Coordinates of C-alpha atoms (C1' of nucleotides) in Angstrom, one line a residue:
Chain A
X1 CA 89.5 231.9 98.5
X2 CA 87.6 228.8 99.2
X3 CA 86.9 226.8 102.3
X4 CA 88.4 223.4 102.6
X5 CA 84.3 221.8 102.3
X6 CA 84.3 224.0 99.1
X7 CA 87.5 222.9 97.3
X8 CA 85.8 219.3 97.9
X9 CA 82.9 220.5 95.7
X10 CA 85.4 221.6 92.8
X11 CA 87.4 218.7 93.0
X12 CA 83.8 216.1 92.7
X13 CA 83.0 217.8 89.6
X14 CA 84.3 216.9 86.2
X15 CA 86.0 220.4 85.3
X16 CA 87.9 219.9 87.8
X17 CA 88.8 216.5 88.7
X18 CA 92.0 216.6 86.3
X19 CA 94.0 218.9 88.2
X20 CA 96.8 218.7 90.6
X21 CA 96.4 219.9 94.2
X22 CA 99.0 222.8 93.5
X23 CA 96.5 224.0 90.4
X24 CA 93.3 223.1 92.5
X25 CA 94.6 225.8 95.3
X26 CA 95.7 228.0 93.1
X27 CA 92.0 228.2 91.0
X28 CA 91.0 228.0 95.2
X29 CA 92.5 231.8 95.7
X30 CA 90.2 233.2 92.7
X31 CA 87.0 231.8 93.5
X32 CA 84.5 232.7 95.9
X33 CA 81.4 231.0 97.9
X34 CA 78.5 233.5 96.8
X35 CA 75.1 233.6 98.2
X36 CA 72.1 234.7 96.4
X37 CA 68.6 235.6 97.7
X38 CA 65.6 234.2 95.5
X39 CA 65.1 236.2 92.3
X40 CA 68.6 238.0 92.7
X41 CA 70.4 238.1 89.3
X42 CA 73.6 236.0 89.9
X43 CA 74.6 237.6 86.5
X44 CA 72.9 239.7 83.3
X45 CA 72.6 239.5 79.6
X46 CA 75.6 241.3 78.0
X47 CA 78.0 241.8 81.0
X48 CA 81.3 240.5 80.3
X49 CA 82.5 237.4 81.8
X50 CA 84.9 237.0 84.1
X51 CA 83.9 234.3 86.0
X52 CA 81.7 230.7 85.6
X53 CA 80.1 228.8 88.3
X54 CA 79.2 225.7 90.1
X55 CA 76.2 225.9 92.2
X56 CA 76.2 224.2 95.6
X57 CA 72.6 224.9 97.0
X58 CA 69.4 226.0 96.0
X59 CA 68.5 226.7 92.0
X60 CA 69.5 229.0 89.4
X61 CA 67.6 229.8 86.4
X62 CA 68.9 230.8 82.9
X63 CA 66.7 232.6 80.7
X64 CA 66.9 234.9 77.4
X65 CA 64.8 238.5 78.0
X66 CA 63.3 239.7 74.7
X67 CA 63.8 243.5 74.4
X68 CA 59.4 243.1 74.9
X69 CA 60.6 241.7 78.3
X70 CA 59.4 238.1 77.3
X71 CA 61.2 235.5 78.8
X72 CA 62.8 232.1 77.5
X73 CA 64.4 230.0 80.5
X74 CA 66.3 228.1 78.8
X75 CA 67.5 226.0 82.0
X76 CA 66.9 225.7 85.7
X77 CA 69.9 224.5 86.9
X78 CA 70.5 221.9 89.9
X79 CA 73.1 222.0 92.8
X80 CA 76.7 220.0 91.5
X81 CA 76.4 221.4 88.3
X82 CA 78.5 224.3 86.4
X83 CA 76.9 226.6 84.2
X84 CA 78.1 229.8 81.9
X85 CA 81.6 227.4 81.7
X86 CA 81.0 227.9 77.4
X87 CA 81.1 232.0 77.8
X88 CA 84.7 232.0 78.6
X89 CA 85.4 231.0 74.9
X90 CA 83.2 233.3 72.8
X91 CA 84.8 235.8 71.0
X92 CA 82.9 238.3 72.7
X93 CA 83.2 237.1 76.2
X94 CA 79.6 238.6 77.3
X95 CA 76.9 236.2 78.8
X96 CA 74.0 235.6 76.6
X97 CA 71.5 235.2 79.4
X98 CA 70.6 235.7 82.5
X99 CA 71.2 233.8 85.3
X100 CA 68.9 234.3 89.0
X101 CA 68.3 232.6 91.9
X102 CA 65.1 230.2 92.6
X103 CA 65.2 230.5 96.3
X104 CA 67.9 231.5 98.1
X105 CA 71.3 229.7 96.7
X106 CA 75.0 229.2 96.9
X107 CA 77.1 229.1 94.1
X108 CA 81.2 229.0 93.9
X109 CA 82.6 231.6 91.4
X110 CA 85.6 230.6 89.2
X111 CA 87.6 232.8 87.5
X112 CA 87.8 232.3 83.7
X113 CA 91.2 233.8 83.4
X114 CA 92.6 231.7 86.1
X115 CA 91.5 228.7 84.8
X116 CA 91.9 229.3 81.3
X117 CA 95.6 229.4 82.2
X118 CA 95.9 226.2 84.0
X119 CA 93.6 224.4 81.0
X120 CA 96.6 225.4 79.0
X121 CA 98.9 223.1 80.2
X122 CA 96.4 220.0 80.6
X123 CA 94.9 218.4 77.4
X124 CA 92.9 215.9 79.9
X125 CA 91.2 218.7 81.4
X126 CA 90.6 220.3 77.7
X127 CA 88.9 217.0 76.5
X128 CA 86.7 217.2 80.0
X129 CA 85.6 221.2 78.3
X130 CA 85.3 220.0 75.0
X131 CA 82.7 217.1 76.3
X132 CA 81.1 219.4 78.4
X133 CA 80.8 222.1 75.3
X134 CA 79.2 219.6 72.7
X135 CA 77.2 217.9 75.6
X136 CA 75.4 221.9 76.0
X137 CA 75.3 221.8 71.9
X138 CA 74.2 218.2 71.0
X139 CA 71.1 219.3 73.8
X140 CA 70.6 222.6 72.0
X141 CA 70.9 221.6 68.8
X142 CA 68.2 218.4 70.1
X143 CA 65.8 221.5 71.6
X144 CA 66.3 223.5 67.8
X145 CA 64.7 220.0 66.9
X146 CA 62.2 220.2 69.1
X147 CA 60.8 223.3 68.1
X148 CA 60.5 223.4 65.0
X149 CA 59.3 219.6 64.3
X150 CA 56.8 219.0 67.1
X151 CA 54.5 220.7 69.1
X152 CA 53.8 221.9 72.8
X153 CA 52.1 218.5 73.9
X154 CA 55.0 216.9 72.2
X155 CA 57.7 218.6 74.4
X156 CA 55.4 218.5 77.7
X157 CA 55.4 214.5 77.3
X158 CA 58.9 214.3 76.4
X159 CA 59.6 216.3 79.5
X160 CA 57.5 214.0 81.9
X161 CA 59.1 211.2 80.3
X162 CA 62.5 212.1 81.0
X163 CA 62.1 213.4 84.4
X164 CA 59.9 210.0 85.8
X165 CA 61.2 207.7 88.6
X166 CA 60.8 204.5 88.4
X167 CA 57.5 204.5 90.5
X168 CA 56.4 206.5 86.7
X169 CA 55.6 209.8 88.5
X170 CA 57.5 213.3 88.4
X171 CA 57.7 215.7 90.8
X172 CA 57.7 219.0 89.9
X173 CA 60.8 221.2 91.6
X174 CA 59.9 224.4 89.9
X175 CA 56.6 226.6 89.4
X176 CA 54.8 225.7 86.4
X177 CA 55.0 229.5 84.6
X178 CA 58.7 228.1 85.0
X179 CA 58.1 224.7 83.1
X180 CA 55.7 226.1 80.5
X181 CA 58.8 228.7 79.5
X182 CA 61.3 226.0 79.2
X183 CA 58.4 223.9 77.1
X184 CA 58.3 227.2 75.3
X185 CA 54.6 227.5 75.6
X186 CA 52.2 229.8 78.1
X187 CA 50.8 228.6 81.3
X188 CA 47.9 229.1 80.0
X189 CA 48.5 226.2 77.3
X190 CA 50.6 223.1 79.9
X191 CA 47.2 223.6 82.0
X192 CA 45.4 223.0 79.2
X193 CA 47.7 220.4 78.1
X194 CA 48.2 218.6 81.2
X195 CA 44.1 218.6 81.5
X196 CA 43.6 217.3 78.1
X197 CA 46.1 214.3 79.1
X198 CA 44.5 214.0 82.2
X199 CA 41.1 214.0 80.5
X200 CA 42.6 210.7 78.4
X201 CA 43.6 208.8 81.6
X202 CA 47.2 209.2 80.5
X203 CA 48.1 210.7 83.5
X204 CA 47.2 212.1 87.0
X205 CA 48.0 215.5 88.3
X206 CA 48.1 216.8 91.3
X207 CA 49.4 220.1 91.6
X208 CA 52.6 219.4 91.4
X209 CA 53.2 215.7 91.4
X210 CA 52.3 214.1 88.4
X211 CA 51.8 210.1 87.9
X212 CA 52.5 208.6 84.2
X213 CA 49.4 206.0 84.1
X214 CA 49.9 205.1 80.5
X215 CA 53.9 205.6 80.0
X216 CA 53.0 203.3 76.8
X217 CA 50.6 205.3 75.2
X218 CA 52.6 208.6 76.2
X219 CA 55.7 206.9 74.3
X220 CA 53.3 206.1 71.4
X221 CA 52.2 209.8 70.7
X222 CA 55.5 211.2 70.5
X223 CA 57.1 208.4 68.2
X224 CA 53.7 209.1 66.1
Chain B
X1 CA 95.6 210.5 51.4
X2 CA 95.4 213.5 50.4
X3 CA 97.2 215.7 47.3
X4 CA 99.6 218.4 48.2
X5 CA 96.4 220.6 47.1
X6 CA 94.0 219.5 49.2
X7 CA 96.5 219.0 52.7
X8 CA 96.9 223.0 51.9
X9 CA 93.1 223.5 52.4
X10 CA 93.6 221.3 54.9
X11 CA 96.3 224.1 56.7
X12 CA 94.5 226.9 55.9
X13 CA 91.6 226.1 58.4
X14 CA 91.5 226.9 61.9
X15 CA 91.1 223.8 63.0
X16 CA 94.2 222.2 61.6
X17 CA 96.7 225.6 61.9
X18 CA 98.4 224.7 64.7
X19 CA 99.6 221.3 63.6
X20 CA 103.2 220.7 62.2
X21 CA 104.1 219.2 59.0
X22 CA 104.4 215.2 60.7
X23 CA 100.8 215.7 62.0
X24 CA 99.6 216.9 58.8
X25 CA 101.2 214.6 57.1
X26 CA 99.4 211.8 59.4
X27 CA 96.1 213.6 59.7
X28 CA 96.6 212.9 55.9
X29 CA 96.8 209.7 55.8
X30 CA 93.6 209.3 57.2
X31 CA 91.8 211.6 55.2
X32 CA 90.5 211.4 51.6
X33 CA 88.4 213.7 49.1
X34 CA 85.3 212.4 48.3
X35 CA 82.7 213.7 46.0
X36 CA 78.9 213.4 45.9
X37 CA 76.2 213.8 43.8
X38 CA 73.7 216.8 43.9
X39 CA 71.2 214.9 46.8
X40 CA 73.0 212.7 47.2
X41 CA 73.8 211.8 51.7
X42 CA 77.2 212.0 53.1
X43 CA 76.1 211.3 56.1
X44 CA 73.0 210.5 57.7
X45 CA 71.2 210.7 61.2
X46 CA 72.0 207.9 63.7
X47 CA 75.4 206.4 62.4
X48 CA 78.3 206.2 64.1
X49 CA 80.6 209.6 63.4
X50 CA 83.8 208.1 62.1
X51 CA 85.0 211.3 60.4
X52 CA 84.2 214.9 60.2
X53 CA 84.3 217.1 56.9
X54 CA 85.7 220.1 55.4
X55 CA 83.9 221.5 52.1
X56 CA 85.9 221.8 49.3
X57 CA 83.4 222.7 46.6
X58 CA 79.9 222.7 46.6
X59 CA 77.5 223.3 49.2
X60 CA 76.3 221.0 52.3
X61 CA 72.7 220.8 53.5
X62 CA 72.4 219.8 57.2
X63 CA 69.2 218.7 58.2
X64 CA 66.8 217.0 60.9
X65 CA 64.5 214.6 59.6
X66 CA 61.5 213.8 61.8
X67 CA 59.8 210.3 62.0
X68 CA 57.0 212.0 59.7
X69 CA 59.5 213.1 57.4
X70 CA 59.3 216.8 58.1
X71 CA 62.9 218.5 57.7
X72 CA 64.0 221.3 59.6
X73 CA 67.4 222.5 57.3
X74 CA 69.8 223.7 60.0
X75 CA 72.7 225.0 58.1
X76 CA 73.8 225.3 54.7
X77 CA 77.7 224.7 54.9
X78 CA 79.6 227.0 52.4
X79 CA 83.2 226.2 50.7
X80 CA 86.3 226.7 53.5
X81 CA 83.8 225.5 56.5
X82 CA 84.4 222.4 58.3
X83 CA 80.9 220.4 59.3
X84 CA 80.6 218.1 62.0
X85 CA 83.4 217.7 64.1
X86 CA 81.7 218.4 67.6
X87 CA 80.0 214.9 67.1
X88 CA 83.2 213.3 67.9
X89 CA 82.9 214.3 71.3
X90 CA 79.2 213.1 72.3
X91 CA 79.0 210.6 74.2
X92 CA 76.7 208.2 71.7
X93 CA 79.4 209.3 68.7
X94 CA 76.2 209.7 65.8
X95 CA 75.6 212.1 63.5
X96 CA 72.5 214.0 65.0
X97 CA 71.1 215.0 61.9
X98 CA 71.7 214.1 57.7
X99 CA 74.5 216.1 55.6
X100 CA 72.9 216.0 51.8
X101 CA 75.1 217.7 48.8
X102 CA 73.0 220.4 47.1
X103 CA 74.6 220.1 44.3
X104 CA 78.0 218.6 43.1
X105 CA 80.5 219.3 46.2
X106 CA 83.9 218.1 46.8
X107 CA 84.8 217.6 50.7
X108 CA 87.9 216.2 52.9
X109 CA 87.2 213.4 55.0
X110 CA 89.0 213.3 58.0
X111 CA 89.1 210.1 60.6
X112 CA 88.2 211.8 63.6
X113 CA 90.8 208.7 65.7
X114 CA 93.5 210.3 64.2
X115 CA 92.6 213.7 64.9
X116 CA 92.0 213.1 68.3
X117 CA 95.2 211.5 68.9
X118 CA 96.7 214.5 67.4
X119 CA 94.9 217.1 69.8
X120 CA 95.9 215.2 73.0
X121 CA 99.3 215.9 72.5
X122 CA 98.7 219.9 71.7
X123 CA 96.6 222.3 74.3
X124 CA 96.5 224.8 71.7
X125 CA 94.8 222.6 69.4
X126 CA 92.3 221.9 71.8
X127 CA 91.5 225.8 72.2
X128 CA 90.8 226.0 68.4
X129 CA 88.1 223.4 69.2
X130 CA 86.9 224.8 71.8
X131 CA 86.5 228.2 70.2
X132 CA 84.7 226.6 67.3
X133 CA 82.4 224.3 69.7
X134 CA 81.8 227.3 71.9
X135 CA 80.8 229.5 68.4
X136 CA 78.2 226.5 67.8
X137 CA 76.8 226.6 70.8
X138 CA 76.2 230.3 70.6
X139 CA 74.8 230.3 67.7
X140 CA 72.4 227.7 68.6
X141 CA 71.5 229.0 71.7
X142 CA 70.5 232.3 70.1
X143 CA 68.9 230.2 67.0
X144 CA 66.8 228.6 70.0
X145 CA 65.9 232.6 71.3
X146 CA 64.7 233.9 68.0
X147 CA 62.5 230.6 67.6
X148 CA 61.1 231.2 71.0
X149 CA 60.9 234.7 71.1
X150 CA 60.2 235.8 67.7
X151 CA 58.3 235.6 64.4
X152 CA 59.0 234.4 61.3
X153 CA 59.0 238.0 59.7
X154 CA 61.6 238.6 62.4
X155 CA 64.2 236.1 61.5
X156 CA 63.3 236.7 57.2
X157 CA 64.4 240.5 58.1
X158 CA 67.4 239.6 60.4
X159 CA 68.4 236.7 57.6
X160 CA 68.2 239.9 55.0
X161 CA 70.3 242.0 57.1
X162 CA 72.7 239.3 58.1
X163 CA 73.2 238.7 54.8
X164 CA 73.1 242.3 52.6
X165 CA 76.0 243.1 50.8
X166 CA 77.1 246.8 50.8
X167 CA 74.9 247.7 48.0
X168 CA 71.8 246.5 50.6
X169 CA 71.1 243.6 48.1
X170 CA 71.0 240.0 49.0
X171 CA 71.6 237.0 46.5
X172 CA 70.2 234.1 47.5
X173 CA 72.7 231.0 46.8
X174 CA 69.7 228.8 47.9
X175 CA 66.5 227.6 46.4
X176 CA 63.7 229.7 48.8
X177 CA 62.3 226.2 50.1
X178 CA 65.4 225.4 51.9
X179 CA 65.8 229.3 53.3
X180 CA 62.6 228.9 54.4
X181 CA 63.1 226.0 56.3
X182 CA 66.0 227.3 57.8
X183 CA 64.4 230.0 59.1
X184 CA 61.8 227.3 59.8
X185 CA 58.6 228.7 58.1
X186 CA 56.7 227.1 55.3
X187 CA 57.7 227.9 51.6
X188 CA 54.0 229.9 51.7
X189 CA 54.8 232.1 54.3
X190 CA 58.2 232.7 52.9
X191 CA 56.4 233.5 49.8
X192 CA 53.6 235.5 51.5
X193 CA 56.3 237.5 53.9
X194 CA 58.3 238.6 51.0
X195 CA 55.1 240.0 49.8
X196 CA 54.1 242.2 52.6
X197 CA 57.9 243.4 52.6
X198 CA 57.3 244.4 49.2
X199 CA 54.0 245.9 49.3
X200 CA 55.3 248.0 52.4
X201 CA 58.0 249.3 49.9
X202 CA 61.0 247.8 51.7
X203 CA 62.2 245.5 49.8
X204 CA 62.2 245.0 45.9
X205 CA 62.2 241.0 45.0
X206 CA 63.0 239.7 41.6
X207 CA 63.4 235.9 41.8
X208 CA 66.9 235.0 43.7
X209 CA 67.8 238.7 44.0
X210 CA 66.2 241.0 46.9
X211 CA 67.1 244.9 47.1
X212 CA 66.8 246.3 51.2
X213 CA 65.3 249.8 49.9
X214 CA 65.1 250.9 53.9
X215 CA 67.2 249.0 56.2
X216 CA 66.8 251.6 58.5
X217 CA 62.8 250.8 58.6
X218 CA 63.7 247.0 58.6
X219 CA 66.5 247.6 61.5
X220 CA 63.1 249.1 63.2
X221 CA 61.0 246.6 62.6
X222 CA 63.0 243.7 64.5
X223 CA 64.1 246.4 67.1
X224 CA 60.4 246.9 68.5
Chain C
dA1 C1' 42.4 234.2 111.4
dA2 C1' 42.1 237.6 108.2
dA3 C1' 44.4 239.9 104.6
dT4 C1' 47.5 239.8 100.8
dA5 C1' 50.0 238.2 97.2
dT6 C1' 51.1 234.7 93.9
dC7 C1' 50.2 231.1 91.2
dC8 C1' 47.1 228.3 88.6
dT9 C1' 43.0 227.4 85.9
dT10 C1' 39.2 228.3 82.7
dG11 C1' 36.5 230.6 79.1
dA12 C1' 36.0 233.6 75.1
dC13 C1' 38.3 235.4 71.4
dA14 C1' 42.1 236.7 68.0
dC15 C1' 45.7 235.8 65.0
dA16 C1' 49.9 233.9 63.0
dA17 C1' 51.1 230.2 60.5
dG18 C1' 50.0 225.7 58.5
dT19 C1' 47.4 222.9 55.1
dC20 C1' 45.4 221.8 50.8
dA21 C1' 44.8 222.8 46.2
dA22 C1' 45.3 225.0 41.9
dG23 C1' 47.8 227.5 38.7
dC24 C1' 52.1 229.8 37.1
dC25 C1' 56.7 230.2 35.8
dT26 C1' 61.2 228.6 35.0
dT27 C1' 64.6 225.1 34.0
dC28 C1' 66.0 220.9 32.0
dG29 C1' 66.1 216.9 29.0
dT30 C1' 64.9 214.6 24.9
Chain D
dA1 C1' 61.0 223.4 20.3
dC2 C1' 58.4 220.8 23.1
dG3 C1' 56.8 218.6 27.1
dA4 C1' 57.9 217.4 31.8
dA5 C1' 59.3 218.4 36.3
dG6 C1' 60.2 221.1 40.0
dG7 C1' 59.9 225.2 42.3
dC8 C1' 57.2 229.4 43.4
dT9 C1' 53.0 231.9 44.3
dT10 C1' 48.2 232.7 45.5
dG11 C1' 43.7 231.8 47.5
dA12 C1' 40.5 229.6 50.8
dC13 C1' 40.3 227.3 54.9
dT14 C1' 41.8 225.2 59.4
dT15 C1' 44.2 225.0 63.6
dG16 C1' 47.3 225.5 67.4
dT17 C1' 48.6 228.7 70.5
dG18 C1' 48.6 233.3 72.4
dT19 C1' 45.9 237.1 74.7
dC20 C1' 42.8 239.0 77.8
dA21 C1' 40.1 238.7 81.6
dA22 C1' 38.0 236.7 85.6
dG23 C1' 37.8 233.5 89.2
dG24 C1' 39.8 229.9 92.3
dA25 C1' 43.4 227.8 94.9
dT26 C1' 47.3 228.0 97.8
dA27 C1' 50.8 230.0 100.4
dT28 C1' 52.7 234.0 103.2
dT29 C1' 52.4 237.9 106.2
dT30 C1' 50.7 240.5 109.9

DNA sequence: AAATATCCTTGACACAAGTCAAGCCTTCGT
DNA sequence: ACGAAGGCTTGACTTGTGTCAAGGATATTT
């Protein structure tokens, strides 16, 4: 059951905003407010799925484990979002990945079941999912891109690019192990990257705020 | 429109099961078969997604193209299959990547207006999408963990095991330059992987056709 | 403030995979 | 049947990125 501040939080976000007060209360009674301490697993690889979630506070990170114990995060999520929504439609309803806590966050837990049921009698709210689902595949499908047809100093400027203000510098919310893992490259090689950049007077680092000084030429040598 | 033969292969996909005969009938209207040439585009990265596609005959190359004209092959769509009918819900509604025949095909084109006039009035519709959008986006995102994670000798073996008959042979339907860039490794490597397989007596190559002498020992080799 | 842990950087080296180039083998068209 | 074209293989070389190891910086704890 969900507190009256919490149920506002559903109803903001898009999954939600198609439903009547009668179906909102009802998802209300199975879903919970969950708090999670930094580096507590919110959820593992391979457990079924009986519940998605919207996180409120804090940060979650989602991230394939090899069975070497190499990691992939493949997201880092940030509050007002919902994540592990897709799972409830697999065929085998098991998470891919893991999801756990950067810093100590809150998250609301919806139940699949529940919702599934009420989804049933709204098309709205299924064209809301299906946005949602090929919004998560047009980005992954992008990333397969990625990989395969450009490099780790390709993805690293593509990254600083997207995440810029308007002032042309980025501030970095998570640990750069984190970043070099969803750039899919070691820490080893974004310090080397970011230095070699640096070295150009393409940018300036400082630990963890960064300032584009050539957004030009960083646009040039990813279209190149 | 379609013939009475090709609105059947139209019913006998998932996507279209649920519809009655009136819908089908309309979905029809909208629809034609068209056929292409061997290389020739039936669709190509960046314009607007109008229709989506179900392959009659033939087989469909999907496929990235970079700005220095490297291609990363995605998928290789086989008769039955229906291609491309998550791009009509992205926001910017383009095809993310080219559809070339690979040799003569036959597909349906379906107006995707139509179809999504359709769906709104049938939830259960919408699930079928759903499923199929969610089955994409697991497949990518596990595409995106074997990339990250693995070799290319890793994803060869699992391709080979994926796709062994009962006999533990594989025929491949594909020329090995567009296998290999589906497993996104350079015709050489291909070449040179298939090799070592050999040589380690684990497989037994003759052009197209590829024996699995110990899956067992291959099963091993991607476990570890 | 000292001690501790964690993260980040740097250097030396190793290795998987890409590139370039040449030659082979098959398939196809005239 | 012949030549041409395309695909496949092999060798020699290059390169990006990972690995290992050590040192430095920063934050956290006591």
């Amino acid at each position: 059951m969900l507190s009256a501040e919490h149920q506002k939080i559903l109803q903001a976000n898009a999954l939600f905003s198609g439903f009547t007060e009668d179906e909102l209360a009802q998802i209300s009674r199975f879903s919970a407010f969950v708090e999670v301490e930094n580096q507590q697993r919110l959820f593992e690889q391979g457990q079924i799925a009986k519940d998605f979630f919207l996180l409120v506070s804090g940060k979650i990170k989602l991230a394939f484990l090899s069975a070497e114990g190499l990691e992939k995060v493949v997201d880092v999520i940030q509050p007002g979002h919902s994540f592990a929504e897709a799972v409830m439609f697999f065929r085998q309803r098991k998470y891919p990945l893991n999801a756990s806590a950067l810093g100590h966050s809150g998250v609301l837990r919806v139940n699949t079941g529940c919702y599934l049921k009420i989804l049933e009698s709204s098309t709205k709210s299924c064209f809301k999912i299906m946005g949602k689902l090929s919004q998560r595949l047009h980005w992954a499908t992008s990333e397969i891109n990625h990989l395969v047809l450009h490099d780790g100093k390709y993805r690293l400027i593509k990254f600083l690019l997207a995440n810029a203000k308007k002032s042309n510098n980025v501030d970095l919310s998570i640990a750069k192990n984190i970043l070099a893992s969803q750039l899919s490259i070691k820490p080893e090689t974004l310090s080397r990257t970011l230095n070699e950049l640096s070295k150009q007077g393409l940018i300036a680092v400082d630990s963890s705020h960064i300032v584009l000084l050539k957004p030009s030429e960083l646009e040039d040598i990813i279209i190149s």
